[in-house]
């Protein structure tokens, strides 16, 4: 776990690791938070300096423990992976999360979401995505000229930081990674893993069957060759015997 030590002058300030609020208000919101967070983890698994977190309190200013937000998902480039109780920006080379996601629930108010937008805009978020599962509605903002500007159109948009793109042509949002792979739930990932395993086993069975068939053909060819050699030896022995008897086999 990364050591988070405050400066001596402000070491008595406590930065809570929980805001007392639930991660999600319903199963649909939770599903989207987990899916986006975990698929981003997979997408950047090989990158040691890409930190992905879900529902983690972010404190942008040292000395102000009341100034914080817990994005549903946040991505920080330039910071190592690792366990954290909260994201204390001044202990993270003062790097703000570059990308944040929020998933709406019926309990979210316009005032609440407006305050979140102002927070992300003020403290340096480069890309902000807001998805409403109930309406299959995605909104996005990209930092331009020191402030977040709305992304229009969002359909087919490719995130400059993440390389992922968004598809709103179906009944719900589809997200695709830079490798073209679709973001999947744990259940879908497991089904895909099982399918790949079954295909692997079938391919192995086909290879073994082909090997057995080739081995059988080889054995048959060797048997035929042995029988031919035996027949030639019998014929040569018979011809030799006939010559011993004064009979020319070629005259028969």
CSV table of C-alpha atoms in Angstrom, one decimal:
chain,number,residue,atom,x,y,z
A,1,UNK,CA,0.0,0.0,0.0
A,2,UNK,CA,1.3,3.4,-0.9
A,3,UNK,CA,2.4,5.4,2.2
A,4,UNK,CA,0.5,8.6,2.6
A,5,UNK,CA,2.2,10.9,5.1
A,6,UNK,CA,1.1,14.5,5.5
A,7,UNK,CA,3.5,17.3,5.9
A,8,UNK,CA,4.5,18.1,9.5
A,9,UNK,CA,2.4,21.3,9.6
A,10,UNK,CA,-0.8,19.6,8.6
A,11,UNK,CA,-0.3,16.1,9.9
A,12,UNK,CA,-3.1,16.5,12.4
A,13,UNK,CA,-5.7,16.9,9.7
A,14,UNK,CA,-7.8,13.7,9.1
A,15,UNK,CA,-8.8,12.9,5.5
A,16,UNK,CA,-11.6,10.3,5.8
A,17,UNK,CA,-11.5,7.3,3.5
A,18,UNK,CA,-15.3,7.2,3.3
A,19,UNK,CA,-18.0,9.8,2.7
A,20,UNK,CA,-20.6,7.5,4.3
A,21,UNK,CA,-22.5,7.2,1.1
A,22,UNK,CA,-23.2,3.9,-0.7
A,23,UNK,CA,-21.2,3.1,-3.8
A,24,UNK,CA,-24.4,2.7,-5.8
A,25,UNK,CA,-28.1,3.1,-5.2
A,26,UNK,CA,-29.3,0.2,-7.3
A,27,UNK,CA,-28.1,-2.9,-9.2
A,28,UNK,CA,-28.0,-1.2,-12.6
A,29,UNK,CA,-25.8,1.6,-11.4
A,30,UNK,CA,-23.5,-0.8,-9.6
A,31,UNK,CA,-23.3,-3.0,-12.7
A,32,UNK,CA,-22.1,-0.1,-14.8
A,33,UNK,CA,-19.6,1.1,-12.3
A,34,UNK,CA,-18.0,-2.3,-11.9
A,35,UNK,CA,-18.0,-3.0,-15.6
A,36,UNK,CA,-16.4,0.2,-16.6
A,37,UNK,CA,-13.8,0.1,-13.7
A,38,UNK,CA,-12.8,-3.5,-14.2
A,39,UNK,CA,-12.6,-3.3,-18.0
A,40,UNK,CA,-10.4,-0.3,-17.7
A,41,UNK,CA,-8.2,-2.2,-15.3
A,42,UNK,CA,-8.0,-5.0,-17.9
A,43,UNK,CA,-7.3,-2.5,-20.7
A,44,UNK,CA,-4.4,-0.9,-18.8
A,45,UNK,CA,-3.2,-4.0,-16.9
A,46,UNK,CA,0.2,-3.9,-18.6
A,47,UNK,CA,0.7,-0.2,-17.8
A,48,UNK,CA,2.4,0.2,-14.4
A,49,UNK,CA,1.8,3.9,-14.3
A,50,UNK,CA,-2.0,3.9,-14.9
A,51,UNK,CA,-4.1,3.9,-11.7
A,52,UNK,CA,-7.8,3.0,-12.0
A,53,UNK,CA,-10.2,3.2,-9.0
A,54,UNK,CA,-13.9,3.1,-8.3
A,55,UNK,CA,-15.7,5.1,-5.6
A,56,UNK,CA,-12.4,6.4,-4.1
A,57,UNK,CA,-12.4,9.8,-2.3
A,58,UNK,CA,-10.2,12.3,-4.1
A,59,UNK,CA,-8.8,15.2,-2.1
A,60,UNK,CA,-7.3,17.8,-4.5
A,61,UNK,CA,-6.0,20.3,-1.9
A,62,UNK,CA,-3.9,19.6,1.2
A,63,UNK,CA,-5.3,21.0,4.4
A,64,UNK,CA,-8.9,20.9,3.2
A,65,UNK,CA,-10.5,17.6,4.2
A,66,UNK,CA,-14.0,18.8,3.4
A,67,UNK,CA,-13.1,19.4,-0.3
A,68,UNK,CA,-13.5,16.0,-1.9
A,69,UNK,CA,-15.4,13.9,-4.4
A,70,UNK,CA,-15.6,10.2,-5.0
A,71,UNK,CA,-16.0,9.6,-8.8
A,72,UNK,CA,-17.8,6.4,-9.7
A,73,UNK,CA,-14.7,5.6,-11.8
A,74,UNK,CA,-11.5,7.5,-12.2
A,75,UNK,CA,-8.3,7.0,-14.2
A,76,UNK,CA,-5.0,8.6,-13.4
A,77,UNK,CA,-2.1,8.4,-15.8
A,78,UNK,CA,1.4,8.9,-14.4
A,79,UNK,CA,0.7,7.2,-11.0
A,80,UNK,CA,1.5,3.6,-10.0
A,81,UNK,CA,-1.0,1.0,-9.4
A,82,UNK,CA,-1.5,0.1,-5.7
A,83,UNK,CA,-3.7,0.1,-2.7
A,84,UNK,CA,-5.0,3.5,-1.5
A,85,UNK,CA,-7.5,4.5,1.2
A,86,UNK,CA,-8.1,7.8,-0.6
A,87,UNK,CA,-6.4,9.8,-3.4
A,88,UNK,CA,-4.5,12.6,-1.8
A,89,UNK,CA,-3.4,14.6,-4.8
A,90,UNK,CA,-0.4,16.4,-3.2
A,91,UNK,CA,1.1,12.9,-2.4
A,92,UNK,CA,0.6,11.8,-6.0
A,93,UNK,CA,3.0,14.3,-7.7
A,94,UNK,CA,0.0,16.6,-7.6
A,95,UNK,CA,-1.5,14.7,-10.6
A,96,UNK,CA,-5.3,15.1,-10.8
A,97,UNK,CA,-7.4,12.2,-12.3
A,98,UNK,CA,-7.5,12.9,-16.0
A,99,UNK,CA,-10.7,10.9,-16.7
A,100,UNK,CA,-13.8,10.4,-14.5
A,101,UNK,CA,-17.0,8.5,-15.1
A,102,UNK,CA,-20.3,9.1,-13.2
A,103,UNK,CA,-23.3,6.7,-13.5
A,104,UNK,CA,-26.6,8.4,-12.8
A,105,UNK,CA,-29.2,6.9,-10.5
A,106,UNK,CA,-32.8,8.2,-9.7
A,107,UNK,CA,-31.5,9.6,-6.4
A,108,UNK,CA,-29.0,11.9,-8.1
A,109,UNK,CA,-30.2,15.6,-8.1
A,110,UNK,CA,-29.4,18.3,-10.7
A,111,UNK,CA,-27.8,20.3,-7.9
A,112,UNK,CA,-25.6,17.4,-6.8
A,113,UNK,CA,-24.5,16.7,-10.4
A,114,UNK,CA,-23.9,20.4,-11.0
A,115,UNK,CA,-21.6,20.5,-8.0
A,116,UNK,CA,-19.7,17.5,-9.3
A,117,UNK,CA,-19.2,19.1,-12.7
A,118,UNK,CA,-17.9,22.3,-11.1
A,119,UNK,CA,-15.5,20.2,-9.0
A,120,UNK,CA,-14.1,18.3,-11.9
A,121,UNK,CA,-13.9,21.4,-14.0
A,122,UNK,CA,-12.1,23.3,-11.4
A,123,UNK,CA,-9.6,20.7,-10.3
A,124,UNK,CA,-8.2,19.6,-13.7
A,125,UNK,CA,-10.2,16.6,-15.0
A,126,UNK,CA,-9.5,16.3,-18.7
A,127,UNK,CA,-12.4,14.1,-19.7
A,128,UNK,CA,-15.7,13.7,-17.9
A,129,UNK,CA,-18.4,11.1,-18.9
A,130,UNK,CA,-21.9,10.9,-17.5
A,131,UNK,CA,-24.1,8.0,-18.3
A,132,UNK,CA,-27.8,7.5,-17.4
A,133,UNK,CA,-28.6,3.8,-17.8
A,134,UNK,CA,-32.4,4.4,-17.4
A,135,UNK,CA,-32.4,6.6,-20.6
A,136,UNK,CA,-29.3,5.1,-22.3
A,137,UNK,CA,-28.0,8.7,-22.5
A,138,UNK,CA,-24.4,9.5,-22.5
A,139,UNK,CA,-22.9,13.0,-22.1
A,140,UNK,CA,-19.3,13.9,-22.2
A,141,UNK,CA,-17.0,16.9,-21.7
A,142,UNK,CA,-13.4,17.5,-22.8
A,143,UNK,CA,-11.0,20.1,-21.4
A,144,UNK,CA,-10.3,22.9,-23.8
A,145,UNK,CA,-8.9,26.3,-23.1
A,146,UNK,CA,-8.7,25.5,-19.3
A,147,UNK,CA,-12.3,24.4,-18.9
A,148,UNK,CA,-14.5,21.4,-19.7
A,149,UNK,CA,-16.4,21.8,-23.0
A,150,UNK,CA,-19.3,19.6,-24.1
A,151,UNK,CA,-18.5,16.8,-26.6
A,152,UNK,CA,-20.8,17.0,-29.6
A,153,UNK,CA,-21.6,14.5,-31.1
A,154,UNK,CA,-20.8,11.9,-28.4
A,155,UNK,CA,-21.9,9.0,-30.6
A,156,UNK,CA,-18.8,7.2,-31.9
A,157,UNK,CA,-16.5,9.4,-29.8
A,158,UNK,CA,-13.0,8.1,-29.1
A,159,UNK,CA,-11.5,9.1,-25.8
A,160,UNK,CA,-8.2,10.9,-26.3
A,161,UNK,CA,-6.8,9.5,-23.1
A,162,UNK,CA,-8.3,6.1,-22.9
A,163,UNK,CA,-8.6,5.2,-26.6
A,164,UNK,CA,-12.0,3.7,-26.0
A,165,UNK,CA,-15.0,4.6,-28.1
A,166,UNK,CA,-18.7,4.8,-27.3
A,167,UNK,CA,-21.6,3.3,-29.3
A,168,UNK,CA,-25.1,4.4,-28.6
A,169,UNK,CA,-26.8,2.8,-31.6
A,170,UNK,CA,-28.3,0.0,-29.6
A,171,UNK,CA,-30.7,-0.2,-26.6
A,172,UNK,CA,-27.8,0.7,-24.2
A,173,UNK,CA,-24.4,2.1,-24.3
A,174,UNK,CA,-21.6,-0.1,-25.7
A,175,UNK,CA,-18.0,0.6,-25.0
A,176,UNK,CA,-15.1,-0.8,-27.0
A,177,UNK,CA,-11.5,-0.8,-26.1
A,178,UNK,CA,-8.6,0.4,-28.2
A,179,UNK,CA,-8.1,-3.2,-29.3
A,180,UNK,CA,-11.7,-3.4,-30.5
A,181,UNK,CA,-12.8,-5.6,-27.7
A,182,UNK,CA,-16.2,-4.9,-26.2
A,183,UNK,CA,-16.5,-4.0,-22.5
A,184,UNK,CA,-18.1,-7.0,-20.8
A,185,UNK,CA,-19.6,-7.9,-17.4
A,186,UNK,CA,-18.0,-10.6,-15.2
A,187,UNK,CA,-20.7,-13.0,-16.4
A,188,UNK,CA,-20.1,-12.2,-20.0
A,189,UNK,CA,-16.3,-12.5,-19.5
A,190,UNK,CA,-16.7,-15.8,-17.9
A,191,UNK,CA,-19.0,-17.1,-20.7
A,192,UNK,CA,-16.4,-15.9,-23.2
A,193,UNK,CA,-13.6,-17.7,-21.2
A,194,UNK,CA,-15.7,-20.9,-21.1
A,195,UNK,CA,-16.4,-20.6,-24.9
A,196,UNK,CA,-12.7,-20.1,-25.6
A,197,UNK,CA,-11.8,-23.0,-23.4
A,198,UNK,CA,-14.4,-25.2,-25.2
A,199,UNK,CA,-13.1,-24.1,-28.6
A,200,UNK,CA,-9.5,-24.9,-27.4
A,201,UNK,CA,-10.6,-28.3,-26.2
A,202,UNK,CA,-12.4,-29.0,-29.4
A,203,UNK,CA,-9.4,-27.9,-31.4
A,204,UNK,CA,-7.2,-30.2,-29.3
A,205,UNK,CA,-9.6,-33.1,-29.8
A,206,UNK,CA,-9.6,-32.5,-33.6
A,207,UNK,CA,-5.8,-32.3,-33.6
A,208,UNK,CA,-5.6,-35.6,-31.6
A,209,UNK,CA,-8.1,-37.2,-34.0
A,210,UNK,CA,-6.1,-36.1,-37.0
A,211,UNK,CA,-3.0,-37.4,-35.3
A,212,UNK,CA,-4.6,-40.7,-34.7
A,213,UNK,CA,-5.9,-40.9,-38.3
A,214,UNK,CA,-2.4,-40.0,-39.6
A,215,UNK,CA,-0.9,-42.7,-37.3
A,216,UNK,CA,-3.4,-45.3,-38.5
A,217,UNK,CA,-2.6,-44.4,-42.2
A,218,UNK,CA,1.1,-44.7,-41.4
A,219,UNK,CA,0.7,-48.1,-39.8
A,220,UNK,CA,-1.4,-49.3,-42.7
A,221,UNK,CA,1.2,-48.1,-45.2
A,222,UNK,CA,4.0,-49.8,-43.2
A,223,UNK,CA,1.9,-53.0,-43.1
A,224,UNK,CA,1.3,-52.9,-46.8
A,225,UNK,CA,5.0,-52.3,-47.4
A,226,UNK,CA,5.9,-55.3,-45.2
A,227,UNK,CA,3.4,-57.5,-47.0
A,228,UNK,CA,4.8,-56.5,-50.3
A,229,UNK,CA,8.3,-57.2,-49.2
A,230,UNK,CA,7.2,-60.6,-47.9
A,231,UNK,CA,5.5,-61.4,-51.2
A,232,UNK,CA,8.7,-60.4,-53.1
A,233,UNK,CA,10.8,-62.6,-50.8
A,234,UNK,CA,8.4,-65.6,-51.4
A,235,UNK,CA,8.5,-65.0,-55.2
A,236,UNK,CA,12.3,-64.8,-55.2
A,237,UNK,CA,12.6,-68.0,-53.1
A,238,UNK,CA,10.2,-69.8,-55.5
A,239,UNK,CA,12.2,-68.6,-58.5
A,240,UNK,CA,15.5,-69.8,-56.9
A,241,UNK,CA,13.9,-73.2,-56.1
A,242,UNK,CA,12.8,-73.5,-59.7
A,243,UNK,CA,16.2,-72.7,-61.1
A,244,UNK,CA,17.7,-75.4,-58.8
A,245,UNK,CA,15.3,-77.8,-60.4
A,246,UNK,CA,16.5,-76.7,-63.9
A,247,UNK,CA,13.4,-74.7,-64.7
A,248,UNK,CA,13.6,-71.1,-66.0
A,249,UNK,CA,10.9,-69.1,-64.2
A,250,UNK,CA,10.8,-66.7,-67.1
A,251,UNK,CA,9.6,-69.5,-69.4
A,252,UNK,CA,6.6,-70.4,-67.3
